[in-house]
PDB file of C-alpha atoms in Angstrom:
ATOM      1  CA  UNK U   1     -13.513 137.751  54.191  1.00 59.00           C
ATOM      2  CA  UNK U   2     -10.834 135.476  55.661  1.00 69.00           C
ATOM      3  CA  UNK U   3     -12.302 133.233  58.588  1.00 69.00           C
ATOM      4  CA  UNK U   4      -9.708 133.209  61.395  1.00 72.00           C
ATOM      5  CA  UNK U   5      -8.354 130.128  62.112  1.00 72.00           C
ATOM      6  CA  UNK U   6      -9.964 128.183  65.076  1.00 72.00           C
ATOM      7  CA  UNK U   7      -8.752 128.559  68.253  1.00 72.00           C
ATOM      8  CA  UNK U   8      -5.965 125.628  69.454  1.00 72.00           C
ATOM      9  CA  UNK U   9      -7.716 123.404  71.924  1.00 64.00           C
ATOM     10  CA  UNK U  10      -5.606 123.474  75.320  1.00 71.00           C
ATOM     11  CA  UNK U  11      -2.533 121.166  75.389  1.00 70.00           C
ATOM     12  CA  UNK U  12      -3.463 117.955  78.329  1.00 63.00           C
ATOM     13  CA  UNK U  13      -0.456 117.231  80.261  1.00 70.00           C
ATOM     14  CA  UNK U  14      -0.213 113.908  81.372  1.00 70.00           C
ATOM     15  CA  UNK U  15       0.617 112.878  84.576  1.00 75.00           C
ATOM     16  CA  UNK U  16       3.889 111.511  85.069  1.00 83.00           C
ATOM     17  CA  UNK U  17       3.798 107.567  85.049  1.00 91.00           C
ATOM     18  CA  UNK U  18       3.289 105.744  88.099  1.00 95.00           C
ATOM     19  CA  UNK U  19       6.581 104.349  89.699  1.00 97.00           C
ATOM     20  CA  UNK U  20       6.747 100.706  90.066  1.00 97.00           C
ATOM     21  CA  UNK U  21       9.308  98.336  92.148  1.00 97.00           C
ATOM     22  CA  UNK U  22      12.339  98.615  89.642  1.00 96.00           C
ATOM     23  CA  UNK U  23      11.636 102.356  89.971  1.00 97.00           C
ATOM     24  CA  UNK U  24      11.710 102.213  93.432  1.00 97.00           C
ATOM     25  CA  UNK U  25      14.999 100.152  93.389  1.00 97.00           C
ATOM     26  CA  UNK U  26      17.118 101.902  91.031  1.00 97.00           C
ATOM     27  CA  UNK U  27      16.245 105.334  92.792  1.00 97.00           C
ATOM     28  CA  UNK U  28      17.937 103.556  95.955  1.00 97.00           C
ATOM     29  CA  UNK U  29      20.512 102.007  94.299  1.00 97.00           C
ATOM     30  CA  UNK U  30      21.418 105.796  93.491  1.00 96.00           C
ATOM     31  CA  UNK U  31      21.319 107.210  96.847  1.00 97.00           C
ATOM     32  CA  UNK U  32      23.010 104.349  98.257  1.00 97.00           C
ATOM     33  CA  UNK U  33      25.998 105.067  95.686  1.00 96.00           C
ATOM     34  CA  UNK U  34      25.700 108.724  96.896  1.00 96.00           C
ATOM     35  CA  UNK U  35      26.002 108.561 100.238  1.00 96.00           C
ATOM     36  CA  UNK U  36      28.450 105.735 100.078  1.00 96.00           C
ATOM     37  CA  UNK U  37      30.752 108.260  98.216  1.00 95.00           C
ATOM     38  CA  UNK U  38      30.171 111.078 100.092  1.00 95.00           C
ATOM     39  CA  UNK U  39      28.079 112.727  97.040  1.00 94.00           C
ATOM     40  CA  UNK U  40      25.029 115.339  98.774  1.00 89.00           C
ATOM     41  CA  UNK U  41      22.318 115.476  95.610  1.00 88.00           C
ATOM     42  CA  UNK U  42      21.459 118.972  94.426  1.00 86.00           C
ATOM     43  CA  UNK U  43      18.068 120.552  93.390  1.00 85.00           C
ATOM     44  CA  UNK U  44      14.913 119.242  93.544  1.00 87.00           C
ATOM     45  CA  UNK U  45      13.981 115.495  94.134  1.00 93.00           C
ATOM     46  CA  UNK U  46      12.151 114.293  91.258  1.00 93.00           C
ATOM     47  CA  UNK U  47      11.003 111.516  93.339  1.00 96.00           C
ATOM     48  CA  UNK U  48       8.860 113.385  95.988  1.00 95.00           C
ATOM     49  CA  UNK U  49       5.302 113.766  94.893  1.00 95.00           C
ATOM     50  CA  UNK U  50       5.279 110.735  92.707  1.00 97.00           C
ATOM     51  CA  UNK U  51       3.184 107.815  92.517  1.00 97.00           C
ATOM     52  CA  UNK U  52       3.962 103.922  93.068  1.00 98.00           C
ATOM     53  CA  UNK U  53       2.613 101.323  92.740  1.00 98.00           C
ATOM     54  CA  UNK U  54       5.027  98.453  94.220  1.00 98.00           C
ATOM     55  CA  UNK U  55       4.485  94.832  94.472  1.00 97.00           C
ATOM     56  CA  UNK U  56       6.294  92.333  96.676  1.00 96.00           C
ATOM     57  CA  UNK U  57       6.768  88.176  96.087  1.00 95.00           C
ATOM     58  CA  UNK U  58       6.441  86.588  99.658  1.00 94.00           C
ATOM     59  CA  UNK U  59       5.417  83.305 100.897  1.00 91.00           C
ATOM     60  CA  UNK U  60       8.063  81.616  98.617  1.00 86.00           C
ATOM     61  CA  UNK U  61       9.514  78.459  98.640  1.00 66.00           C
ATOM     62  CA  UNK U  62      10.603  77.183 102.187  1.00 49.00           C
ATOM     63  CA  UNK U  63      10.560  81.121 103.471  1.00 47.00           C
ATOM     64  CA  UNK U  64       6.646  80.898 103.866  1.00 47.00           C
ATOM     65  CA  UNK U  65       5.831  81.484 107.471  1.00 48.00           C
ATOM     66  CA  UNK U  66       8.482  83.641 108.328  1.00 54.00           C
ATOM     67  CA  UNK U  67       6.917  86.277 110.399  1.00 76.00           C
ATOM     68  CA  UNK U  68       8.833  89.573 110.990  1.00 90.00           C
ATOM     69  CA  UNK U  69       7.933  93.527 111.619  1.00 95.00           C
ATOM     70  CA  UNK U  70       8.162  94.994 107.794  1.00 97.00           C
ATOM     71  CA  UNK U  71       8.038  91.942 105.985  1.00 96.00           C
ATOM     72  CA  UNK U  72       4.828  90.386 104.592  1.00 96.00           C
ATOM     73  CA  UNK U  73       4.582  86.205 105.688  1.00 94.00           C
ATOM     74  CA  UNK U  74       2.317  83.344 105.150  1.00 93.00           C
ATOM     75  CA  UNK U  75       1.909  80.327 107.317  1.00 90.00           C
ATOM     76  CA  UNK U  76       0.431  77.377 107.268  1.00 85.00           C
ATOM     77  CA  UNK U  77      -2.260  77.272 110.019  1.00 83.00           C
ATOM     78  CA  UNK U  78      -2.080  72.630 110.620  1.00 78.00           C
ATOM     79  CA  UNK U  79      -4.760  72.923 113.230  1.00 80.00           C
ATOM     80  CA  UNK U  80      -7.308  75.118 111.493  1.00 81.00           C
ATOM     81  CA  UNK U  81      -6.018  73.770 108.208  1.00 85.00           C
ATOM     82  CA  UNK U  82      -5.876  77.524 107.140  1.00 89.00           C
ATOM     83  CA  UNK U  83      -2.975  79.832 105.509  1.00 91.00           C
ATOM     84  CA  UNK U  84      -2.666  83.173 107.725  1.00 93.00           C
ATOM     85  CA  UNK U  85      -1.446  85.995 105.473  1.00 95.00           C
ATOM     86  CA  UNK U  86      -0.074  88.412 107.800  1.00 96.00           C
ATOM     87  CA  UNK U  87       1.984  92.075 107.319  1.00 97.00           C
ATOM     88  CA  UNK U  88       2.904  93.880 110.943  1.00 97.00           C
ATOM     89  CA  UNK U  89       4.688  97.444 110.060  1.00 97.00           C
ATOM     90  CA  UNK U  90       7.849  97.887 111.772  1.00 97.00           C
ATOM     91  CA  UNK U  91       8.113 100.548 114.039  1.00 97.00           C
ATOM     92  CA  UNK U  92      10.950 102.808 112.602  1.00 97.00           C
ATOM     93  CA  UNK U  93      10.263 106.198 115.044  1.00 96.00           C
ATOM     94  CA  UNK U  94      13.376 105.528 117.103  1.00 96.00           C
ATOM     95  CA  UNK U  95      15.702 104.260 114.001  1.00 96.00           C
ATOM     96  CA  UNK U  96      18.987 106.052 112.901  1.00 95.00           C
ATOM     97  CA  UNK U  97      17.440 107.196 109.713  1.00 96.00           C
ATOM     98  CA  UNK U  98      14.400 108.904 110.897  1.00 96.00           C
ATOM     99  CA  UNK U  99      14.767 109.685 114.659  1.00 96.00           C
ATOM    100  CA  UNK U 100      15.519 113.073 114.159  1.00 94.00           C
ATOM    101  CA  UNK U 101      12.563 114.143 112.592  1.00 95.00           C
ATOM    102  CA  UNK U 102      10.158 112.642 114.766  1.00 95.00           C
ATOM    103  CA  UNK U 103      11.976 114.490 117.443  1.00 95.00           C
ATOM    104  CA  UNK U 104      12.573 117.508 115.788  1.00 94.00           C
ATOM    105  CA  UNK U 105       8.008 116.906 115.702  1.00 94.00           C
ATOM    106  CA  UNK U 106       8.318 117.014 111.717  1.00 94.00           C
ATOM    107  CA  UNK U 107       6.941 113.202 112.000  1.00 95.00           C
ATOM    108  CA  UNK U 108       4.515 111.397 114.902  1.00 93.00           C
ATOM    109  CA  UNK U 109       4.867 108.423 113.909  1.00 95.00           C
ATOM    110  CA  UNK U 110       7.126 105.963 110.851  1.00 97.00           C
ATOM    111  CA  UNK U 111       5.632 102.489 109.966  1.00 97.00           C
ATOM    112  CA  UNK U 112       8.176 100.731 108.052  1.00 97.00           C
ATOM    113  CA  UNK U 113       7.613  98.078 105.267  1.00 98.00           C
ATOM    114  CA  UNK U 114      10.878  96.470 103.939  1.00 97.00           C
ATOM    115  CA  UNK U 115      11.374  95.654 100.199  1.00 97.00           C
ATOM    116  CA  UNK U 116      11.873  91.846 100.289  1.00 94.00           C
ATOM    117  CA  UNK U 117      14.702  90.376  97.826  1.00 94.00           C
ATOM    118  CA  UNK U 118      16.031  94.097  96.083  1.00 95.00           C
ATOM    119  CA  UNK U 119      18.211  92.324  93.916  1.00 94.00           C
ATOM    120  CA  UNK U 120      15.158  90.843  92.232  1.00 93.00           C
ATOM    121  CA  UNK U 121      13.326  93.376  89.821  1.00 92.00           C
ATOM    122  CA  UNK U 122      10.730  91.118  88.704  1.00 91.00           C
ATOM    123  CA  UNK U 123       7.489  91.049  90.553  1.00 92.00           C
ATOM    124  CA  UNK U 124       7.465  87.395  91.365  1.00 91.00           C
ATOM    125  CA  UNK U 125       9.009  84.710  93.324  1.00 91.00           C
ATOM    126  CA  UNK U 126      12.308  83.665  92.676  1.00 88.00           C
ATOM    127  CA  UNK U 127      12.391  80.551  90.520  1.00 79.00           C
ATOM    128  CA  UNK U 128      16.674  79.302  90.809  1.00 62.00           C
ATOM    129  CA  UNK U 129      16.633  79.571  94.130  1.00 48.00           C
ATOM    130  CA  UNK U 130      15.681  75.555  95.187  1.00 44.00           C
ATOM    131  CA  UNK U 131      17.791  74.983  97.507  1.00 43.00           C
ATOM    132  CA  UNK U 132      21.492  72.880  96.472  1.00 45.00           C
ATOM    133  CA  UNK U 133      22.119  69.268  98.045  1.00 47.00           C
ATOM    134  CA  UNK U 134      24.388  69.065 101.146  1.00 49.00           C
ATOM    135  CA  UNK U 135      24.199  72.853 101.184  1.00 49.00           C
ATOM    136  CA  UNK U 136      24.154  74.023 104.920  1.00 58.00           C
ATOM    137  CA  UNK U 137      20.840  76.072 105.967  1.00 58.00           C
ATOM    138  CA  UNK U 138      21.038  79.471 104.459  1.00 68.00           C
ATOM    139  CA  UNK U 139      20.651  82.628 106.224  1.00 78.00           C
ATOM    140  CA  UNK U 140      18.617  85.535 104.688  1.00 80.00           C
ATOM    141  CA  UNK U 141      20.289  88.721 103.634  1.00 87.00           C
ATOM    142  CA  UNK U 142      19.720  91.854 105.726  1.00 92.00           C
ATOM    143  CA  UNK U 143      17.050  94.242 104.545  1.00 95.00           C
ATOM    144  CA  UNK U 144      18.419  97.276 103.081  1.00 96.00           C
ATOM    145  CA  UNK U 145      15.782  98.853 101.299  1.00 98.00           C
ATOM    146  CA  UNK U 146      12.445  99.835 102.735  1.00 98.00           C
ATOM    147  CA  UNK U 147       9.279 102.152 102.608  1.00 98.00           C
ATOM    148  CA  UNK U 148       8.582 104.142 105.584  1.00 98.00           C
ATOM    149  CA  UNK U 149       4.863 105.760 106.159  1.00 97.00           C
ATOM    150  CA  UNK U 150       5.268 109.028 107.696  1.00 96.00           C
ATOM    151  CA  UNK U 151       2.728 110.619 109.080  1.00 95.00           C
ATOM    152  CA  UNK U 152       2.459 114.263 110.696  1.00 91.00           C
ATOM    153  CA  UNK U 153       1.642 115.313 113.932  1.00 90.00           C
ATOM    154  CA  UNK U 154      -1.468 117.084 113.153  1.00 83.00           C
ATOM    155  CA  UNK U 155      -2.427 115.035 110.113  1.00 76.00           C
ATOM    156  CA  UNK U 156      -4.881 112.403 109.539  1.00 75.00           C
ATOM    157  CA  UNK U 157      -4.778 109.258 111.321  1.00 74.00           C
ATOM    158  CA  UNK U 158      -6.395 107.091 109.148  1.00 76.00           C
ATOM    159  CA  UNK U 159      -4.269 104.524 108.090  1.00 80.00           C
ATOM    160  CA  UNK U 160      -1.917 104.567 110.805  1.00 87.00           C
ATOM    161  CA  UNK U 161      -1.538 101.016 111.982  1.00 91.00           C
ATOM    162  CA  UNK U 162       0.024 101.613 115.210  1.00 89.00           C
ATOM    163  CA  UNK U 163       1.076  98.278 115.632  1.00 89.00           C
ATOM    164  CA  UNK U 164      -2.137  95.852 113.742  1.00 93.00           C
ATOM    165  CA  UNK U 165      -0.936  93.868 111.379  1.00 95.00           C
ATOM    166  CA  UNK U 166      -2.598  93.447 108.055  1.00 96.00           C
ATOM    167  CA  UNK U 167      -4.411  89.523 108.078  1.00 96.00           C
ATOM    168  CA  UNK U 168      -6.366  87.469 105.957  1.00 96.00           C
ATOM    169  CA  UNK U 169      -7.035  83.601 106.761  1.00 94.00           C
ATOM    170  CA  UNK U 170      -7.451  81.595 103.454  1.00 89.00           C
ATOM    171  CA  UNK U 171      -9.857  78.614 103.833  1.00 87.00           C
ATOM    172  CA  UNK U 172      -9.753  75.596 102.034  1.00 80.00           C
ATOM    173  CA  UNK U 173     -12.982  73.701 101.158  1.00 79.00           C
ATOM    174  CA  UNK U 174     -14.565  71.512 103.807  1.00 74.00           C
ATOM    175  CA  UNK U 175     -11.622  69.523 105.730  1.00 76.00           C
ATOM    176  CA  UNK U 176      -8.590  70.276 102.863  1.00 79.00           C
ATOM    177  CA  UNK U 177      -6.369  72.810 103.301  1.00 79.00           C
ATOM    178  CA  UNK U 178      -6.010  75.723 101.014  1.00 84.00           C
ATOM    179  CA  UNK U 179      -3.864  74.996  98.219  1.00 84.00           C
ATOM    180  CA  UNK U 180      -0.990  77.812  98.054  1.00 85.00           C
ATOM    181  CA  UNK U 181       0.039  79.548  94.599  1.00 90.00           C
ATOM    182  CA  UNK U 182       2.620  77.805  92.845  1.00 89.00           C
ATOM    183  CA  UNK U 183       4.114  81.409  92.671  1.00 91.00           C
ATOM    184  CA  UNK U 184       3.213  82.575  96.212  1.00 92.00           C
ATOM    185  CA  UNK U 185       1.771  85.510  97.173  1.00 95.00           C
ATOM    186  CA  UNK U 186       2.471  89.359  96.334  1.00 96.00           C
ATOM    187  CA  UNK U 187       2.392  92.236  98.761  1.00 97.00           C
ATOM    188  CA  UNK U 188       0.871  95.534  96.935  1.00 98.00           C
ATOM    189  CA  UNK U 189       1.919  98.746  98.638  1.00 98.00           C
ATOM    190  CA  UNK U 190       0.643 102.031  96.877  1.00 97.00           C
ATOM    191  CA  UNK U 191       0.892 105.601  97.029  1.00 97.00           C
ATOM    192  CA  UNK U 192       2.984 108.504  96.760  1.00 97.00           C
ATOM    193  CA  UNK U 193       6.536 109.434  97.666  1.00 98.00           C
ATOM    194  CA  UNK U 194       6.652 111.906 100.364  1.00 97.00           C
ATOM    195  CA  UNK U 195      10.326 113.435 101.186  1.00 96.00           C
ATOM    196  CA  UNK U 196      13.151 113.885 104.654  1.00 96.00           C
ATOM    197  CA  UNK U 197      13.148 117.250 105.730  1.00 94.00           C
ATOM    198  CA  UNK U 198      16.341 117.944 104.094  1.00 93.00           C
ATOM    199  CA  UNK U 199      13.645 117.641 100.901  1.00 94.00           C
ATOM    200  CA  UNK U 200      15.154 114.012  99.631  1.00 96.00           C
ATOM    201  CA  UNK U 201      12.662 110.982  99.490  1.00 97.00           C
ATOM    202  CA  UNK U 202      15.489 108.677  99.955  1.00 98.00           C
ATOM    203  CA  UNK U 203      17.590 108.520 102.966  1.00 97.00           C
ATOM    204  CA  UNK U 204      20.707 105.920 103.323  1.00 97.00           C
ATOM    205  CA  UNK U 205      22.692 105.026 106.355  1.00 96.00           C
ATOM    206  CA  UNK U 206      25.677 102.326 106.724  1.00 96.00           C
ATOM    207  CA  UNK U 207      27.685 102.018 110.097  1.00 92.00           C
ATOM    208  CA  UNK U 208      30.924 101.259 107.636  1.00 92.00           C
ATOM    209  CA  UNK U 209      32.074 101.517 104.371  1.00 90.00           C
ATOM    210  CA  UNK U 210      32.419  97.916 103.803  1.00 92.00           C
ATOM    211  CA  UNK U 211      28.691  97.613 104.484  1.00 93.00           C
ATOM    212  CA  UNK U 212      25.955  97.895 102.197  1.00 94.00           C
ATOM    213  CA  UNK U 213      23.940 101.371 102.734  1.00 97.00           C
ATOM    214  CA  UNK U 214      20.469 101.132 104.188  1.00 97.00           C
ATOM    215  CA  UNK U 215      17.858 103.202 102.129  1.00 98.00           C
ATOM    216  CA  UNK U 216      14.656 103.890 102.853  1.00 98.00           C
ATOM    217  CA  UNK U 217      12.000 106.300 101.493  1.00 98.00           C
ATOM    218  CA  UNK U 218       9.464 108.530 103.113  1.00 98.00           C
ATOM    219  CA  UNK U 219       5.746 108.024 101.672  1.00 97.00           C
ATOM    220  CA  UNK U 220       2.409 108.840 102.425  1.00 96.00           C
ATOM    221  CA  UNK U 221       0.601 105.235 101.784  1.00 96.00           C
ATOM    222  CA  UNK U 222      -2.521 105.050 100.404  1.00 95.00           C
ATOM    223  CA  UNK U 223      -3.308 101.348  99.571  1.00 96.00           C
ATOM    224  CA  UNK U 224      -2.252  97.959 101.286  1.00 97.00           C
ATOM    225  CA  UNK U 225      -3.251  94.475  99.653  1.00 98.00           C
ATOM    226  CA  UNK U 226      -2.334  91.004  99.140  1.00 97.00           C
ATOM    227  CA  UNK U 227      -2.566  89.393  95.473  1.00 97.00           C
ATOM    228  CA  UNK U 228      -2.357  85.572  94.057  1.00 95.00           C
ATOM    229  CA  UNK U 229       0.684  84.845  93.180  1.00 93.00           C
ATOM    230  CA  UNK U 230      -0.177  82.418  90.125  1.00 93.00           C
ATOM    231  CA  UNK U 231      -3.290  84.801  88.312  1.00 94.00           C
ATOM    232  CA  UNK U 232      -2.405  88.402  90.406  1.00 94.00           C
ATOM    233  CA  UNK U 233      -6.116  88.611  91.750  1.00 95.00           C
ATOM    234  CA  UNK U 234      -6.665  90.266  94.416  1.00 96.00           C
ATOM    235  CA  UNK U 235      -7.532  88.385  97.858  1.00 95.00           C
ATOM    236  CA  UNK U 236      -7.793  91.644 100.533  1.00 96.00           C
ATOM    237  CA  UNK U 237      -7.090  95.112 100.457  1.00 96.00           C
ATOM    238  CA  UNK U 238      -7.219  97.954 102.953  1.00 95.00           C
ATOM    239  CA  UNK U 239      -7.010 101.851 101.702  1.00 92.00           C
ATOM    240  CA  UNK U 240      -6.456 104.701 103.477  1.00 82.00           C
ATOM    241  CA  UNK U 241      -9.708 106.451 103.596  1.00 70.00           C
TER     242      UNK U 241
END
């Protein structure tokens, strides 16, 4: 008597990859070329419902201690001899790109956290960027590409910063000042794309077409944290739940 063969074990799917910050930067560099040409995507976004995982290089060269809403900053602290690490989330409710969903009560509140550098791939600092002799003061390039937390009207609050920044104060030892990463500091921002109501993830905006488009993408953030810049440990980290 023939035995029958054995039964196939059941195929594992794997979960799709998780999206890092050259992901996250070609994706935009796509819908800012769409928009820019007047191109509306079709179908499904395969963006929405993915995962990231994207890091950011700040407290670099002379721009450590720059302190704005969205961008990550460290400063040097003379008379406590400290380093504050410091990220406030912008407040992007009332902005162009997603004002009409939070009236239209889709969204209760966006907290916005802009991807410093997007010409930079890489995961680290800049290293050609000392600055040239006799070269007058530079002036940083606008932010065009960002993450913005959503978060529903009759969702979960946790998480929402409404207006606390993330901080950590690095101590030196005794009386001597901590001594910064040769390669700065990197923000960590993870979780999973979330998408506009017309169903996109990405959304871009320019007020003319000389100007490079603004794009920013809807999330739902799970994970905030700061790393070293020099061994990427991990100094503080605040999650969702």
């Amino acid at each position: 008597m023939i035995e029958p063969p054995p039964p196939e074990a059941p195929k594992v799917i794997a979960p799709p990859p998780t999206l890092g910050r050259a992901d996250l930067l070609a994706a935009a560099a796509a819908a800012a070329s769409s928009y820019a040409a007047g191109i509306a995507p079709e179908g499904a976004d395969p963006l929405a419902g993915r995962s990231f995982t994207i890091r950011t290089p700040f407290g670099c060269l002379a721009s450590a201690g720059e302190t704005k809403p969205g961008l990550a900053s460290a400063a040097l602290r003379a008379k406590t001899k400290t380093v504050e690490l410091s990220l406030t989330p912008a407040d992007w409710a009332a902005s162009p790109l997603a004002a009409a969903a939070v009236e239209a009560k889709v969204w209760d509140a966006v907290e916005g956290y802009w991807i410093d550098r997007p010409w930079l791939q890489t995961e680290a600092c800049p290293q050609g960027s000392a600055a040239v002799e006799d070269a007058p003061a530079s002036t940083p390039s606008p932010q065009t590409v960002g993450l913005a937390a959503v978060f529903e009207p009759q969702g979960s609050r946790f998480g929402r910063r409404n207006g606390r920044a993330y901080s950590f104060t690095a101590r030196g030892e005794r009386e001597t000042p901590p001594v910064a990463p040769a390669n700065g500091y990197r923000l960590v921002l993870e979780g999973r794309f979330a998408a506009f109501p017309d169903g996109r993830a990405i959304r871009c905006r320019a007020d003319s077409a000389d100007q490079r488009p603004v794009c920013i993408a809807a999330v739902q953030l799970d994970r905030v944290a700061f790393e070293d810049g020099d061994t990427g440990g991990q100094i503080s980290e605040w999650r969702k739940d």
